[in-house]
mmCIF file of C-alpha atoms in Angstrom:
data_model
loop_
_atom_site.group_PDB
_atom_site.id
_atom_site.type_symbol
_atom_site.label_atom_id
_atom_site.label_comp_id
_atom_site.label_asym_id
_atom_site.label_seq_id
_atom_site.Cartn_x
_atom_site.Cartn_y
_atom_site.Cartn_z
ATOM 1 C CA UNK A 256 -4.161 -5.995 25.321
ATOM 2 C CA UNK A 257 -6.712 -6.649 22.605
ATOM 3 C CA UNK A 258 -7.608 -10.329 22.426
ATOM 4 C CA UNK A 259 -6.675 -12.172 19.315
ATOM 5 C CA UNK A 260 -9.417 -12.395 16.731
ATOM 6 C CA UNK A 261 -10.626 -15.999 16.150
ATOM 7 C CA UNK A 262 -10.445 -17.547 12.658
ATOM 8 C CA UNK A 263 -13.302 -16.605 10.340
ATOM 9 C CA UNK A 264 -16.433 -18.684 10.360
ATOM 10 C CA UNK A 265 -17.766 -20.482 7.307
ATOM 11 C CA UNK A 266 -20.464 -17.729 7.055
ATOM 12 C CA UNK A 267 -17.832 -15.031 7.039
ATOM 13 C CA UNK A 268 -15.778 -16.874 4.407
ATOM 14 C CA UNK A 269 -18.932 -17.238 2.257
ATOM 15 C CA UNK A 270 -19.592 -13.533 2.568
ATOM 16 C CA UNK A 271 -16.034 -12.788 1.239
ATOM 17 C CA UNK A 272 -16.565 -15.201 -1.649
ATOM 18 C CA UNK A 273 -19.910 -13.586 -2.507
ATOM 19 C CA UNK A 274 -18.311 -10.121 -2.471
ATOM 20 C CA UNK A 275 -15.692 -11.350 -4.920
ATOM 21 C CA UNK A 276 -18.433 -12.553 -7.275
ATOM 22 C CA UNK A 277 -20.104 -9.150 -7.109
ATOM 23 C CA UNK A 278 -16.861 -7.310 -7.765
ATOM 24 C CA UNK A 279 -16.294 -9.322 -10.953
ATOM 25 C CA UNK A 280 -19.507 -7.882 -12.441
ATOM 26 C CA UNK A 281 -21.768 -9.536 -14.982
ATOM 27 C CA UNK A 282 -20.275 -12.765 -16.344
ATOM 28 C CA UNK A 283 -18.758 -12.570 -19.831
ATOM 29 C CA UNK A 284 -18.266 -15.281 -22.462
ATOM 30 C CA UNK A 285 -15.194 -16.620 -20.635
ATOM 31 C CA UNK A 286 -11.634 -15.545 -21.420
ATOM 32 C CA UNK A 287 -8.808 -17.380 -19.692
ATOM 33 C CA UNK A 288 -5.250 -16.107 -19.745
ATOM 34 C CA UNK A 289 -2.409 -18.584 -20.285
ATOM 35 C CA UNK A 290 0.915 -18.552 -18.450
ATOM 36 C CA UNK A 291 3.802 -20.607 -19.850
ATOM 37 C CA UNK A 292 6.539 -21.241 -17.288
ATOM 38 C CA UNK A 293 10.021 -22.565 -17.970
ATOM 39 C CA UNK A 294 10.683 -22.506 -14.244
ATOM 40 C CA UNK A 295 8.301 -22.169 -11.316
ATOM 41 C CA UNK A 296 10.249 -20.051 -8.857
ATOM 42 C CA UNK A 297 7.528 -18.230 -6.846
ATOM 43 C CA UNK A 298 9.118 -14.726 -6.776
ATOM 44 C CA UNK A 299 9.663 -14.743 -10.502
ATOM 45 C CA UNK A 300 6.149 -16.012 -11.199
ATOM 46 C CA UNK A 301 4.534 -13.575 -8.770
ATOM 47 C CA UNK A 302 6.270 -10.531 -10.259
ATOM 48 C CA UNK A 303 5.264 -11.654 -13.736
ATOM 49 C CA UNK A 304 1.601 -11.661 -12.680
ATOM 50 C CA UNK A 305 1.812 -8.014 -11.681
ATOM 51 C CA UNK A 306 3.864 -7.066 -14.742
ATOM 52 C CA UNK A 307 1.476 -8.835 -17.152
ATOM 53 C CA UNK A 308 -1.678 -7.558 -15.541
ATOM 54 C CA UNK A 309 -0.424 -3.963 -15.736
ATOM 55 C CA UNK A 310 -0.126 -4.292 -19.571
ATOM 56 C CA UNK A 311 -3.782 -5.152 -20.190
ATOM 57 C CA UNK A 312 -6.017 -2.700 -21.984
ATOM 58 C CA UNK A 313 -9.335 -1.875 -20.256
ATOM 59 C CA UNK A 314 -11.361 -4.260 -22.404
ATOM 60 C CA UNK A 315 -9.067 -7.246 -21.730
ATOM 61 C CA UNK A 316 -8.805 -6.370 -18.040
ATOM 62 C CA UNK A 317 -12.615 -6.237 -17.739
ATOM 63 C CA UNK A 318 -13.086 -9.554 -19.570
ATOM 64 C CA UNK A 319 -10.464 -11.281 -17.410
ATOM 65 C CA UNK A 320 -11.933 -9.984 -14.151
ATOM 66 C CA UNK A 321 -15.444 -11.017 -15.258
ATOM 67 C CA UNK A 322 -14.039 -14.514 -15.686
ATOM 68 C CA UNK A 323 -12.460 -14.402 -12.172
ATOM 69 C CA UNK A 324 -8.945 -14.044 -13.687
ATOM 70 C CA UNK A 325 -9.060 -17.637 -14.786
ATOM 71 C CA UNK A 326 -5.617 -18.799 -15.951
ATOM 72 C CA UNK A 327 -4.193 -21.974 -17.499
ATOM 73 C CA UNK A 328 -0.678 -22.792 -16.284
ATOM 74 C CA UNK A 329 1.499 -24.669 -18.748
ATOM 75 C CA UNK A 330 5.104 -25.902 -18.506
ATOM 76 C CA UNK A 331 7.279 -24.936 -21.429
ATOM 77 C CA UNK A 332 10.050 -22.734 -22.836
ATOM 78 C CA UNK A 333 8.718 -19.324 -23.943
ATOM 79 C CA UNK A 334 11.635 -18.945 -26.374
ATOM 80 C CA UNK A 335 10.332 -21.923 -28.413
ATOM 81 C CA UNK A 336 6.948 -20.245 -28.786
ATOM 82 C CA UNK A 337 8.057 -16.712 -29.628
ATOM 83 C CA UNK A 338 7.727 -17.035 -33.391
ATOM 84 C CA UNK A 339 4.912 -19.504 -33.881
ATOM 85 C CA UNK A 340 2.725 -18.363 -30.967
ATOM 86 C CA UNK A 341 4.003 -14.980 -29.766
ATOM 87 C CA UNK A 342 2.829 -14.086 -26.274
ATOM 88 C CA UNK A 343 1.397 -10.796 -25.121
ATOM 89 C CA UNK A 344 4.067 -10.470 -22.401
ATOM 90 C CA UNK A 345 7.359 -12.149 -21.530
ATOM 91 C CA UNK A 346 9.293 -11.617 -18.343
ATOM 92 C CA UNK A 347 12.631 -9.862 -18.757
ATOM 93 C CA UNK A 348 14.538 -13.055 -18.054
ATOM 94 C CA UNK A 349 12.471 -15.061 -20.557
ATOM 95 C CA UNK A 350 11.254 -17.545 -17.959
ATOM 96 C CA UNK A 351 7.542 -16.729 -18.015
ATOM 97 C CA UNK A 352 5.289 -15.854 -20.962
ATOM 98 C CA UNK A 353 1.676 -14.653 -20.706
ATOM 99 C CA UNK A 354 -1.080 -14.827 -23.274
ATOM 100 C CA UNK A 355 -3.841 -12.279 -22.861
ATOM 101 C CA UNK A 356 -7.363 -13.430 -21.914
ATOM 102 C CA UNK A 357 -9.004 -14.858 -25.043
ATOM 103 C CA UNK A 358 -10.331 -17.976 -26.683
ATOM 104 C CA UNK A 359 -9.605 -19.501 -30.072
ATOM 105 C CA UNK A 360 -7.186 -21.669 -32.092
ATOM 106 C CA UNK A 361 -4.013 -20.256 -30.484
ATOM 107 C CA UNK A 362 -5.131 -21.226 -27.021
ATOM 108 C CA UNK A 363 -5.998 -24.725 -28.179
ATOM 109 C CA UNK A 364 -2.614 -24.985 -29.878
ATOM 110 C CA UNK A 365 -0.859 -24.097 -26.649
ATOM 111 C CA UNK A 366 -2.744 -26.637 -24.667
ATOM 112 C CA UNK A 367 -1.962 -29.324 -27.247
ATOM 113 C CA UNK A 368 1.749 -28.482 -27.380
ATOM 114 C CA UNK A 369 2.409 -28.097 -23.656
ATOM 115 C CA UNK A 370 1.543 -29.991 -20.513
ATOM 116 C CA UNK A 371 -0.078 -28.467 -17.414
ATOM 117 C CA UNK A 372 2.202 -27.357 -14.568
ATOM 118 C CA UNK A 373 2.377 -30.032 -11.852
ATOM 119 C CA UNK A 374 4.522 -30.987 -8.915
ATOM 120 C CA UNK A 375 5.187 -29.724 -5.389
ATOM 121 C CA UNK A 376 6.439 -26.454 -4.140
ATOM 122 C CA UNK A 377 10.199 -25.971 -4.658
ATOM 123 C CA UNK A 378 12.145 -28.073 -2.180
ATOM 124 C CA UNK A 379 8.901 -29.515 -0.877
ATOM 125 C CA UNK A 380 8.591 -26.600 1.596
ATOM 126 C CA UNK A 381 6.904 -23.175 1.731
ATOM 127 C CA UNK A 382 8.905 -20.614 -0.284
ATOM 128 C CA UNK A 383 11.146 -18.148 1.554
ATOM 129 C CA UNK A 384 9.769 -14.618 1.956
ATOM 130 C CA UNK A 385 10.180 -12.304 -1.059
ATOM 131 C CA UNK A 386 9.229 -8.805 -2.095
ATOM 132 C CA UNK A 387 7.304 -7.669 -5.211
ATOM 133 C CA UNK A 388 6.785 -4.262 -6.790
ATOM 134 C CA UNK A 389 3.758 -3.109 -8.729
ATOM 135 C CA UNK A 390 5.066 -1.684 -12.020
ATOM 136 C CA UNK A 391 4.644 1.732 -13.647
ATOM 137 C CA UNK A 392 4.644 4.121 -10.723
ATOM 138 C CA UNK A 393 6.151 5.409 -7.496
ATOM 139 C CA UNK A 394 3.339 5.062 -4.958
ATOM 140 C CA UNK A 395 4.926 4.607 -1.471
ATOM 141 C CA UNK A 396 2.391 2.122 -0.170
ATOM 142 C CA UNK A 397 3.476 -1.112 1.460
ATOM 143 C CA UNK A 398 1.601 -4.390 1.767
ATOM 144 C CA UNK A 399 1.910 -7.782 3.396
ATOM 145 C CA UNK A 400 0.620 -10.751 1.492
ATOM 146 C CA UNK A 401 0.363 -13.903 3.574
ATOM 147 C CA UNK A 402 -0.120 -17.229 1.745
ATOM 148 C CA UNK A 403 -1.315 -20.398 3.492
ATOM 149 C CA UNK A 404 0.483 -23.339 1.840
ATOM 150 C CA UNK A 405 -0.608 -26.400 3.829
ATOM 151 C CA UNK A 406 -1.802 -29.078 1.433
ATOM 152 C CA UNK A 407 -1.126 -27.047 -1.691
ATOM 153 C CA UNK A 408 0.447 -28.497 -4.842
ATOM 154 C CA UNK A 409 2.631 -26.228 -6.918
ATOM 155 C CA UNK A 410 -0.231 -25.625 -9.319
ATOM 156 C CA UNK A 411 -2.681 -24.650 -6.532
ATOM 157 C CA UNK A 412 -0.094 -22.354 -5.049
ATOM 158 C CA UNK A 413 0.261 -20.567 -8.421
ATOM 159 C CA UNK A 414 -3.487 -20.337 -8.812
ATOM 160 C CA UNK A 415 -4.214 -18.789 -5.401
ATOM 161 C CA UNK A 416 -1.219 -16.416 -5.607
ATOM 162 C CA UNK A 417 -2.035 -15.445 -9.202
ATOM 163 C CA UNK A 418 -5.673 -14.726 -8.476
ATOM 164 C CA UNK A 419 -4.813 -12.606 -5.492
ATOM 165 C CA UNK A 420 -2.245 -10.386 -7.255
ATOM 166 C CA UNK A 421 -4.189 -10.009 -10.509
ATOM 167 C CA UNK A 422 -7.508 -9.222 -8.894
ATOM 168 C CA UNK A 423 -6.052 -6.791 -6.330
ATOM 169 C CA UNK A 424 -4.392 -4.869 -9.189
ATOM 170 C CA UNK A 425 -7.458 -5.008 -11.535
ATOM 171 C CA UNK A 426 -9.828 -3.776 -8.845
ATOM 172 C CA UNK A 427 -7.559 -0.875 -7.830
ATOM 173 C CA UNK A 428 -6.540 -2.213 -4.449
ATOM 174 C CA UNK A 429 -2.866 -2.055 -5.469
ATOM 175 C CA UNK A 430 -1.348 1.140 -6.922
ATOM 176 C CA UNK A 431 1.604 1.415 -9.294
ATOM 177 C CA UNK A 432 4.903 1.447 -7.476
ATOM 178 C CA UNK A 433 3.701 -0.127 -4.224
ATOM 179 C CA UNK A 434 5.699 -2.914 -2.633
ATOM 180 C CA UNK A 435 4.388 -6.246 -1.396
ATOM 181 C CA UNK A 436 6.164 -8.448 1.162
ATOM 182 C CA UNK A 437 5.103 -12.033 0.584
ATOM 183 C CA UNK A 438 5.286 -14.487 3.510
ATOM 184 C CA UNK A 439 4.029 -18.029 4.004
ATOM 185 C CA UNK A 440 2.319 -19.942 6.831
ATOM 186 C CA UNK A 441 0.666 -23.352 7.029
ATOM 187 C CA UNK A 442 -2.777 -21.882 7.737
ATOM 188 C CA UNK A 443 -4.187 -18.434 8.051
ATOM 189 C CA UNK A 444 -5.349 -17.965 11.585
ATOM 190 C CA UNK A 445 -6.828 -14.659 12.769
ATOM 191 C CA UNK A 446 -6.937 -12.424 9.769
ATOM 192 C CA UNK A 447 -7.557 -8.619 10.026
ATOM 193 C CA UNK A 448 -11.199 -7.680 10.357
ATOM 194 C CA UNK A 449 -11.112 -5.754 7.070
ATOM 195 C CA UNK A 450 -8.293 -7.058 4.857
ATOM 196 C CA UNK A 451 -7.782 -5.432 1.496
ATOM 197 C CA UNK A 452 -8.133 -8.844 -0.155
ATOM 198 C CA UNK A 453 -8.864 -12.308 1.187
ATOM 199 C CA UNK A 454 -8.679 -15.253 -1.194
ATOM 200 C CA UNK A 455 -11.363 -17.790 -0.331
ATOM 201 C CA UNK A 456 -11.941 -21.076 -2.074
ATOM 202 C CA UNK A 457 -12.958 -24.614 -1.224
ATOM 203 C CA UNK A 458 -10.774 -26.450 1.271
ATOM 204 C CA UNK A 459 -8.402 -28.912 -0.429
ATOM 205 C CA UNK A 460 -9.029 -31.473 2.317
ATOM 206 C CA UNK A 461 -12.829 -31.002 2.553
ATOM 207 C CA UNK A 462 -14.537 -29.511 -0.500
ATOM 208 C CA UNK A 463 -17.756 -28.966 1.445
ATOM 209 C CA UNK A 464 -15.963 -26.269 3.428
ATOM 210 C CA UNK A 465 -14.322 -22.969 2.563
ATOM 211 C CA UNK A 466 -10.805 -21.928 3.418
ATOM 212 C CA UNK A 467 -8.858 -18.658 3.289
ATOM 213 C CA UNK A 468 -5.635 -19.054 1.256
ATOM 214 C CA UNK A 469 -4.210 -15.545 1.030
ATOM 215 C CA UNK A 470 -4.575 -12.357 3.014
ATOM 216 C CA UNK A 471 -3.447 -8.952 1.686
ATOM 217 C CA UNK A 472 -3.125 -6.170 4.232
ATOM 218 C CA UNK A 473 -1.624 -2.651 4.265
ATOM 219 C CA UNK A 474 1.491 -2.174 6.388
ATOM 220 C CA UNK A 475 4.168 0.417 7.094
ATOM 221 C CA UNK A 476 7.940 0.169 6.891
ATOM 222 C CA UNK A 477 7.982 -0.184 10.669
ATOM 223 C CA UNK A 478 5.641 -3.215 10.504
ATOM 224 C CA UNK A 479 8.195 -5.074 8.347
ATOM 225 C CA UNK A 480 11.147 -4.540 10.675
#
C-alpha cells in the first residue's frame, strides 16, 4: 500500500501560488467582472460561472485572467437591472447575472445600487455534493472538485469556487462538455502530487500562512461510484 501523502508545505503552496501568477501573464489595467445574485445556492452559482466564462471573447477572457479573474459579488434581482444596466449573461432561471470584465460608470452604478453578498453558507453547513457541466461541447472527461469550507463565509466560498472554475476553463484545463463532481471537506489534507488546479490563498485564520482551498483532479466514472 502506498503511504498517504502528507499535506503540502508552505513552500509547496507558495510554488503553486507563484505558478498561478505566471499563468495569468503580464498584468493589465484591471478589469473585474460583476456577479449579481438573487439567491446564493452553490450549484446554481457554480454552473453560472462556467456558463458565463464560456461566453467571453478572447480579449475579455485575457483581460480577466490577467486580473486573476477578480469578481465583485453583489446581492440583487437581475430582473430589476435588465433594462437600465443589462448584463452580459443571465442564468436561464434568472437568478444570477454576470457583467463582463470592465471598468467605468456602469460598474460604479452597480456598486452604488446593490450591497455586497454577505452571510454564511446555506444552512450554516457545507453544501451537499453537486455536479456541473462545462457548456458547449461533448467531451467525456470527468473531474472531482474538492472545496475546503472550514472558516469560510458565504462570500469567501463564492470567491474561491468562482476563481477555480473560471481559471480552469480560461487556461484550458477544462474542456467543453466535461462534468465536474463538487464535494466539500473541512480542510484539504493530502492532495494529489500534480492536481490540475489547486486554489491557494492566505489562511483565513492566519494571514501570514497560505492554505489550499480547492483541488481539481481528473477522475473516471468508476472513481465516482
